[in-house]
Short mmCIF file of C-alpha atoms in Angstrom, two decimals:
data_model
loop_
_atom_site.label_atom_id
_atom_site.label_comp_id
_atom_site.label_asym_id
_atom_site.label_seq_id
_atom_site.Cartn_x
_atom_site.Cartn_y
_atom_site.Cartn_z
CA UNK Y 1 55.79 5.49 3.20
CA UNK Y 2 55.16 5.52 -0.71
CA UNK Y 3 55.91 2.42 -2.60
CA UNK Y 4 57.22 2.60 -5.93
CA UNK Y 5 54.78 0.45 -6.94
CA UNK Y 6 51.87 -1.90 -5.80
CA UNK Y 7 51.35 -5.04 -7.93
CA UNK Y 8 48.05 -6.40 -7.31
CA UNK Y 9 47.93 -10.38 -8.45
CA UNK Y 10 50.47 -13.00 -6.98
CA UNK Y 11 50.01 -15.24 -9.62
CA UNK Y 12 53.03 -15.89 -12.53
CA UNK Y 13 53.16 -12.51 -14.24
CA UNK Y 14 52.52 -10.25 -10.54
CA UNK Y 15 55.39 -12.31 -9.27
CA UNK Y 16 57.40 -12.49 -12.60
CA UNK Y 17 57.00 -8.86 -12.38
CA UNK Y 18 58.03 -8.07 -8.72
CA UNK Y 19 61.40 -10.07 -9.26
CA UNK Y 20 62.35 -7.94 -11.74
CA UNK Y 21 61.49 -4.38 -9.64
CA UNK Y 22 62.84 -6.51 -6.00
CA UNK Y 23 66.35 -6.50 -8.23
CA UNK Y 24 66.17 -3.05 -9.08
CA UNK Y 25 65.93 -2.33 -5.14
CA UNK Y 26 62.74 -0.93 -5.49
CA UNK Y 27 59.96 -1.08 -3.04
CA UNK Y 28 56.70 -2.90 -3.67
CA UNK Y 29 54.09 -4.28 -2.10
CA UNK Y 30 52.57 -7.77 -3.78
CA UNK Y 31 48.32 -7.95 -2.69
CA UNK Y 32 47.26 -11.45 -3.26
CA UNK Y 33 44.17 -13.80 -2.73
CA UNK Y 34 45.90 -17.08 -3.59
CA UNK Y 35 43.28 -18.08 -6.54
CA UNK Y 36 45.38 -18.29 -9.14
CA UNK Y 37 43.43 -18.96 -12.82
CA UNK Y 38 45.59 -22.29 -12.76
CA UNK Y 39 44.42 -23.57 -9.65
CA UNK Y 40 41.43 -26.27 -10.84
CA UNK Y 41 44.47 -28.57 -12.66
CA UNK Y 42 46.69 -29.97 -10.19
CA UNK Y 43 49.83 -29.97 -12.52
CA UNK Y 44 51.38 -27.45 -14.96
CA UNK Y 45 52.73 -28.52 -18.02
CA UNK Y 46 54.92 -26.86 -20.66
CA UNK Y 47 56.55 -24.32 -18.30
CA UNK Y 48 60.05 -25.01 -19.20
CA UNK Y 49 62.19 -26.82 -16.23
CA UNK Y 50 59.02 -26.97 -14.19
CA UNK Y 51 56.85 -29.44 -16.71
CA UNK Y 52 54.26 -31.28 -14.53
CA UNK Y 53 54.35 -29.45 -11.13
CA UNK Y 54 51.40 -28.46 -9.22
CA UNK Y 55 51.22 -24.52 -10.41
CA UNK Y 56 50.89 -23.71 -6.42
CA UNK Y 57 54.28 -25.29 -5.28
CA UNK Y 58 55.82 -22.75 -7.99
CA UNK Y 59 54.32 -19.71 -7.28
CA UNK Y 60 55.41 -20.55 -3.39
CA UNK Y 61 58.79 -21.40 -4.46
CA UNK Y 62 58.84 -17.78 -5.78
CA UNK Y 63 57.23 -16.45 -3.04
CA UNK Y 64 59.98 -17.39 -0.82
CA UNK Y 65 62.81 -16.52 -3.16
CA UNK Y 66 60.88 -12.82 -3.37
CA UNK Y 67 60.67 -12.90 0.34
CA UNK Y 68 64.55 -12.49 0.60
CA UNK Y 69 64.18 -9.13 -1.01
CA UNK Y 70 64.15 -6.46 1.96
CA UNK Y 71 62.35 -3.83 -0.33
CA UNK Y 72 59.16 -6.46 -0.87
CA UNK Y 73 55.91 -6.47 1.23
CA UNK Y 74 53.33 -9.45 0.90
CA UNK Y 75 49.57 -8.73 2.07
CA UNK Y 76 47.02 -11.48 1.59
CA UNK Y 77 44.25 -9.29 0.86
CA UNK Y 78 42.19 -7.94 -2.28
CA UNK Y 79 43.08 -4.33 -3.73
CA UNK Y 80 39.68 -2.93 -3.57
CA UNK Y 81 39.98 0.10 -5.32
CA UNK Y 82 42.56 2.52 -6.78
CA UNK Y 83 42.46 6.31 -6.06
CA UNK Y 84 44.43 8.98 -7.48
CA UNK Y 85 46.56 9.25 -10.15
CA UNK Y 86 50.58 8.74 -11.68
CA UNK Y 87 52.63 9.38 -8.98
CA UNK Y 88 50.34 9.44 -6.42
CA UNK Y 89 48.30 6.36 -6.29
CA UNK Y 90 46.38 4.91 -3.68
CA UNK Y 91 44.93 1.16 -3.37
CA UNK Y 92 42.23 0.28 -0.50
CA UNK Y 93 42.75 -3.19 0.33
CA UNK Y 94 39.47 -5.61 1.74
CA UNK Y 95 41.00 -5.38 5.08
CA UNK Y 96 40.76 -1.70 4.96
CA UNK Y 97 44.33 -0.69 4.97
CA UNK Y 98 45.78 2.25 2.23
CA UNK Y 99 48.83 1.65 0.54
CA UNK Y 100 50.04 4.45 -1.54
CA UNK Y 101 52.43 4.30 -4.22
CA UNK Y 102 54.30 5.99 -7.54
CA UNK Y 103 52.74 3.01 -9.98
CA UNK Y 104 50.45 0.33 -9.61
CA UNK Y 105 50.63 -2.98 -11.81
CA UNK Y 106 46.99 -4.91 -12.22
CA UNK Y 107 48.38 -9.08 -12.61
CA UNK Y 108 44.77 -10.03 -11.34
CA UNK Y 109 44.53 -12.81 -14.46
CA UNK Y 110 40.84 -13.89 -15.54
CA UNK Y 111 37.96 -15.86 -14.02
CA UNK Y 112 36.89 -18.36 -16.71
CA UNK Y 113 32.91 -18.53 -17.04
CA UNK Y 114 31.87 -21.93 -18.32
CA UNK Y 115 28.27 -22.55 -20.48
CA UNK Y 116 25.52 -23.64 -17.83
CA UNK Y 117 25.85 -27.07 -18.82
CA UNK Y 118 25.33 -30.08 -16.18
CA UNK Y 119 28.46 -31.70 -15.35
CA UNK Y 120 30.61 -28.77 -16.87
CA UNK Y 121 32.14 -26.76 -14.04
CA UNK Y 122 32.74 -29.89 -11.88
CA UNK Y 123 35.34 -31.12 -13.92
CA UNK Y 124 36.92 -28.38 -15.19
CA UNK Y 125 40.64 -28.24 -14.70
CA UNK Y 126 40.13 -32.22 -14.88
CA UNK Y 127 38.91 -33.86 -17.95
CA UNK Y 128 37.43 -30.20 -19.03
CA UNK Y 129 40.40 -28.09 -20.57
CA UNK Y 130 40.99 -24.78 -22.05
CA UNK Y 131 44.71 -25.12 -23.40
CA UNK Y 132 45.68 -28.06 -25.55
CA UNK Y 133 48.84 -27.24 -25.31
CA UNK Y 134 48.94 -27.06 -21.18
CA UNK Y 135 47.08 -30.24 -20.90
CA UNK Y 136 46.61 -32.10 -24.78
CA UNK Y 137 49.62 -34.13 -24.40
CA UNK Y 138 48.56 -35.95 -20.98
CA UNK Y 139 45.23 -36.80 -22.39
CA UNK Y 140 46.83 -39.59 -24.47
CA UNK Y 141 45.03 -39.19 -27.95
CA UNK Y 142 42.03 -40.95 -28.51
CA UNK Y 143 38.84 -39.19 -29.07
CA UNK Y 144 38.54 -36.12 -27.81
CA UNK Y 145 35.95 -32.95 -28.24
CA UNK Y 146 35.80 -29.48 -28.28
CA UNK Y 147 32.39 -27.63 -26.99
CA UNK Y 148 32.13 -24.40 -29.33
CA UNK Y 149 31.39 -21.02 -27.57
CA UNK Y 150 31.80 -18.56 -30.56
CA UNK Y 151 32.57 -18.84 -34.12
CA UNK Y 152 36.03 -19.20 -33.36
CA UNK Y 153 35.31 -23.25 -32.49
CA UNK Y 154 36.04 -24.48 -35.73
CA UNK Y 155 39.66 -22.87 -35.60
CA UNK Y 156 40.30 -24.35 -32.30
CA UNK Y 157 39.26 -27.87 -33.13
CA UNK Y 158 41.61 -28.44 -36.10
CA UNK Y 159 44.63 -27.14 -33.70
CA UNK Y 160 43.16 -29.93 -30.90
CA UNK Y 161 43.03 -32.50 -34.05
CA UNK Y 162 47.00 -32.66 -33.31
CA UNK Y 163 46.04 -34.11 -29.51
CA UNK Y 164 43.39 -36.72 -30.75
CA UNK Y 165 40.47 -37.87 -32.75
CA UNK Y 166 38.23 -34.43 -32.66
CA UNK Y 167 34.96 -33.90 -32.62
CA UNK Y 168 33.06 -30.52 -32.63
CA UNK Y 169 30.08 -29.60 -30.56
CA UNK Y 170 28.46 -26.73 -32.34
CA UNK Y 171 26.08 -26.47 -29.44
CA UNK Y 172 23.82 -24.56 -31.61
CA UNK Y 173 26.64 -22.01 -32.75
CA UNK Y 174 27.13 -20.38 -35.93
CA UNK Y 175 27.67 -23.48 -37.98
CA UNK Y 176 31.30 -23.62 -39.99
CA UNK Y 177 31.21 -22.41 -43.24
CA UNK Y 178 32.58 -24.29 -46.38
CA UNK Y 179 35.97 -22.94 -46.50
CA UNK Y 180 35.97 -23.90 -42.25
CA UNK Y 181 34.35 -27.10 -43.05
CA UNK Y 182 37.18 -28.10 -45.92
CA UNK Y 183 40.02 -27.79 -42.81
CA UNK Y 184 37.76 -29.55 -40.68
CA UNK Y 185 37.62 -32.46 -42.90
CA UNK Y 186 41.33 -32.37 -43.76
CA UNK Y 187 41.85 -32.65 -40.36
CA UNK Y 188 39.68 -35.40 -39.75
CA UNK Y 189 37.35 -33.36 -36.95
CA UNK Y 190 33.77 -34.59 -36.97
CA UNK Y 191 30.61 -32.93 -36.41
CA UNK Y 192 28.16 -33.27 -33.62
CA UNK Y 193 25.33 -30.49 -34.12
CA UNK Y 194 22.70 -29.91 -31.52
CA UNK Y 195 22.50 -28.21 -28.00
CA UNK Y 196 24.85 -30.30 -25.57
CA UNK Y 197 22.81 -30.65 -22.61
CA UNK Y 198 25.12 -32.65 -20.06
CA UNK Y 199 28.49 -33.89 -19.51
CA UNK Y 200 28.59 -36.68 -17.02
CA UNK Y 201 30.82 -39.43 -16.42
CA UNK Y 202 30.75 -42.79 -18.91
CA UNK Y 203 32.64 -46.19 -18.42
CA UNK Y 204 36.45 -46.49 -18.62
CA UNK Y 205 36.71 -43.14 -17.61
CA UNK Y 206 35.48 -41.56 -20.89
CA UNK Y 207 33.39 -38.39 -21.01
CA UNK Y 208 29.86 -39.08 -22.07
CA UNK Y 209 28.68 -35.63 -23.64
CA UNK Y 210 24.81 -35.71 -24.38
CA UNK Y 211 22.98 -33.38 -27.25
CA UNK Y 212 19.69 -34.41 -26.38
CA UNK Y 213 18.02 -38.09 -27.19
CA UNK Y 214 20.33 -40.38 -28.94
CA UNK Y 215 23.74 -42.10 -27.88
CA UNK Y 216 25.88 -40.04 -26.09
CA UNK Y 217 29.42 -39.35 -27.63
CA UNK Y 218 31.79 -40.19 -25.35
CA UNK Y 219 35.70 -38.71 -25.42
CA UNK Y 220 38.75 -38.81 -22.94
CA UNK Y 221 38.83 -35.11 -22.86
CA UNK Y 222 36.48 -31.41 -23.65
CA UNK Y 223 38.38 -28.96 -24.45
CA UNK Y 224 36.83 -25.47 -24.50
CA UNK Y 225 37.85 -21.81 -24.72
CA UNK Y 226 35.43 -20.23 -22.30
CA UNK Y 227 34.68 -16.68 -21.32
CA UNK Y 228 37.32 -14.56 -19.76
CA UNK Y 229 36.57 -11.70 -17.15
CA UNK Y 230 38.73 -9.87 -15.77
CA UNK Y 231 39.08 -10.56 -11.95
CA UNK Y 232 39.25 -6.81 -10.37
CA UNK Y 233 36.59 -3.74 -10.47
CA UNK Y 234 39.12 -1.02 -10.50
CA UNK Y 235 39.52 -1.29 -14.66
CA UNK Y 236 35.28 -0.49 -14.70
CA UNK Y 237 35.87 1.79 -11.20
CA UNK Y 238 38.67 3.75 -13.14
CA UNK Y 239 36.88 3.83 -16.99
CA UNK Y 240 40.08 2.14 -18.21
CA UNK Y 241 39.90 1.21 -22.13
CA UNK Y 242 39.54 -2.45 -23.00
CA UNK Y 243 40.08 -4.49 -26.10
CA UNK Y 244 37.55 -6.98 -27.33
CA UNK Y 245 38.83 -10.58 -28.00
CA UNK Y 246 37.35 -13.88 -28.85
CA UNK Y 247 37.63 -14.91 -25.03
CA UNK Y 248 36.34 -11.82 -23.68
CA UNK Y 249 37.44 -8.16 -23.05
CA UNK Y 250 41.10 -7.48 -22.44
CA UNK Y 251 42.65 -4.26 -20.84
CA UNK Y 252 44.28 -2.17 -23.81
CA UNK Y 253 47.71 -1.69 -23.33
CA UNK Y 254 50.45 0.18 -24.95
CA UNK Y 255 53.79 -1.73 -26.07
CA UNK Y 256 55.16 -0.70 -22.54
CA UNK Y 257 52.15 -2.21 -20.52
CA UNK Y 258 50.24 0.88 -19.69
CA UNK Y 259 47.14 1.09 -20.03
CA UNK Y 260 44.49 4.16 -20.56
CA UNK Y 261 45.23 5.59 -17.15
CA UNK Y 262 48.98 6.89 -16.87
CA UNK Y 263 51.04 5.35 -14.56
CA UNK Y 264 48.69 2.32 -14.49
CA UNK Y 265 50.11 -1.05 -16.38
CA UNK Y 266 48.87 -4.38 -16.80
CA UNK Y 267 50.50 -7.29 -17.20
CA UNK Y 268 49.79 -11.38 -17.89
CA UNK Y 269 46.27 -12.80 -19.20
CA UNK Y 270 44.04 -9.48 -18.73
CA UNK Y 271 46.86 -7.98 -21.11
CA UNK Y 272 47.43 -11.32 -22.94
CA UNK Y 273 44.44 -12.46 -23.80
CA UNK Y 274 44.55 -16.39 -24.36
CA UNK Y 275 47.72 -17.12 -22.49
CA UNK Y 276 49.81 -19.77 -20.70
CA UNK Y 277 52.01 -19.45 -17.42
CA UNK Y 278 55.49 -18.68 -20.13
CA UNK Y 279 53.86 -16.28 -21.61
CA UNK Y 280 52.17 -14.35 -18.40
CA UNK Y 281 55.49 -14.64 -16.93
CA UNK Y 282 57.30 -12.92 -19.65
CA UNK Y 283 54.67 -10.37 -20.41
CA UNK Y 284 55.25 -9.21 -16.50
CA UNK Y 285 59.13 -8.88 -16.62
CA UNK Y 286 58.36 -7.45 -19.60
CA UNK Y 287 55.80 -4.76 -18.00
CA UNK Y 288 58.23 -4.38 -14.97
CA UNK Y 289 61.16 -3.31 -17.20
CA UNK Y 290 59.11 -0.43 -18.78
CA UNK Y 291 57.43 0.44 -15.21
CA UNK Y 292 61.21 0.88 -13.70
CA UNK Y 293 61.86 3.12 -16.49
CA UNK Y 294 59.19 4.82 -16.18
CA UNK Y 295 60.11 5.75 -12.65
CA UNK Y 296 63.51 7.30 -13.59
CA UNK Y 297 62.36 9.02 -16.45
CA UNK Y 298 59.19 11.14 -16.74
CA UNK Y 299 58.55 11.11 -20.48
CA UNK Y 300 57.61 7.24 -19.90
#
């Protein structure tokens, strides 16, 4: 039997997305490897009504509440690749099964790839953040840093100046320029230059962040914006056209959610960008709305 659409990703924009097509009565099938993006912090904050609960006891809350829906299939298993075209789409999952179906809706999110600094990756989701905003409040004030990745550092320390005492590893990035370094210093951010070389753990559960010989800084937090991928092969499989961001590579997207390949949408972070669980969310009922429409009427 055809689907009317396979979403692929159950994390908060896949499911955000199926609730809305499960209403409509429509019949979908949800593939899902249970790695969310979230699932290195062990609470989500600023999701409104849900502020500090593990992300995973949310998505299963709506996991259940989309299991009541008789027209919605789960399959734990990784869409593998997509064949055909609007209409008449086919995904092969890892297990080796076909599903076919009218539309197909990529909610995969990103991977975040971290600089290959000691002491980096195993605290990340921990003491090593990406969203100030998710996680800035809990971190108390105090000092805090920000590793830069791209140019784009200096920007996103004075927004972490509002969650603490910042200071800015350049890690031997472009250096701020004087109308970046005037902000800086009107925002009270200092400057550490120099290659960080190692994060590792310093008394009363400080970070101690070392850029080479000298005293460690140390700071309660590290915020950084990392590298985004996209977490799926079918966008490079299929030739799909992408948008370049300061995180990484996005999938382009018109204002319905489609992307380059009719029939194809995308919804949540890989549409987003840098993104939170509201916005992800929204962004897939958003995507589901146009995809229903798109179902009933041909010219969308």
């Amino acid at each position: 039997m055809t689907e009317d659409a396979i979403i692929i990703g159950g994390g908060f924009a896949g499911l955000s997305a199926a609730m809305q097509l499960a209403r409509a009565r429509r019949r979908i099938t949800i593939l899902d490897t249970g790695e969310p993006r979230n699932r290195f912090s062990a609470h989500s904050h600023g999701f409104l009504a849900q502020d500090g609960r593990p992300g995973r006891d949310i998505l299963a809350d709506a996991r259940r509440q989309l299991a009541a829906y008789e027209t919605v299939s789960f399959r734990d298993a990784p869409a593998e690749t997509l064949e055909g075209e609007r209409d008449g789409f086919s995904v092969i999952t890892g297990d080796g099964k076909r599903i076919d179906a009218r539309r197909v809706l990529l909610a995969t999110g990103f991977e975040d790839q971290l600089p290959d600094i000691p002491g980096l990756a195993e605290r990340w989701g921990k003491t090593v953040l990406h969203c100030p905003y998710c996680h800035g409040y809990e971190v108390g004030g105090g000092s805090v840093g920000v590793l830069a990745r791209t140019s784009e550092a200096a920007r996103f320390a004075a927004v972490v100046a509002d969650w603490g005492n910042v200071t800015l590893f350049t890690n031997e990035v472009r250096e701020p320029d004087e109308k970046d370094l005037a902000v800086l210093e009107a925002r009270n951010v200092k400057l550490r230059p120099g290659r960080v070389t190692a994060v590792t753990d310093g008394p009363d559960r400080m970070l101690s962040v070392e850029t080479g010989p000298g005293i460690p800084t140390l700071v309660k937090a590290l915020f950084i914006a990392p590298e985004a991928r996209v977490r799926s092969t079918i966008p490079g499989d299929r030739g799909l056209k992408l948008k370049e961001t300061p995180i990484g590579n996005i999938l382009h997207t018109d204002e319905t959610g489609q992307t380059s390949l009719p029939g194809l949408y995308a919804a949540g972070d890989i549409a987003l960008g840098a993104a939170n669980i509201s916005l992800a969310s929204a962004n897939g009922v958003k995507t589901a709305v146009f995809l229903h429409h798109s179902l009933i009427w041909p010219s969308h």
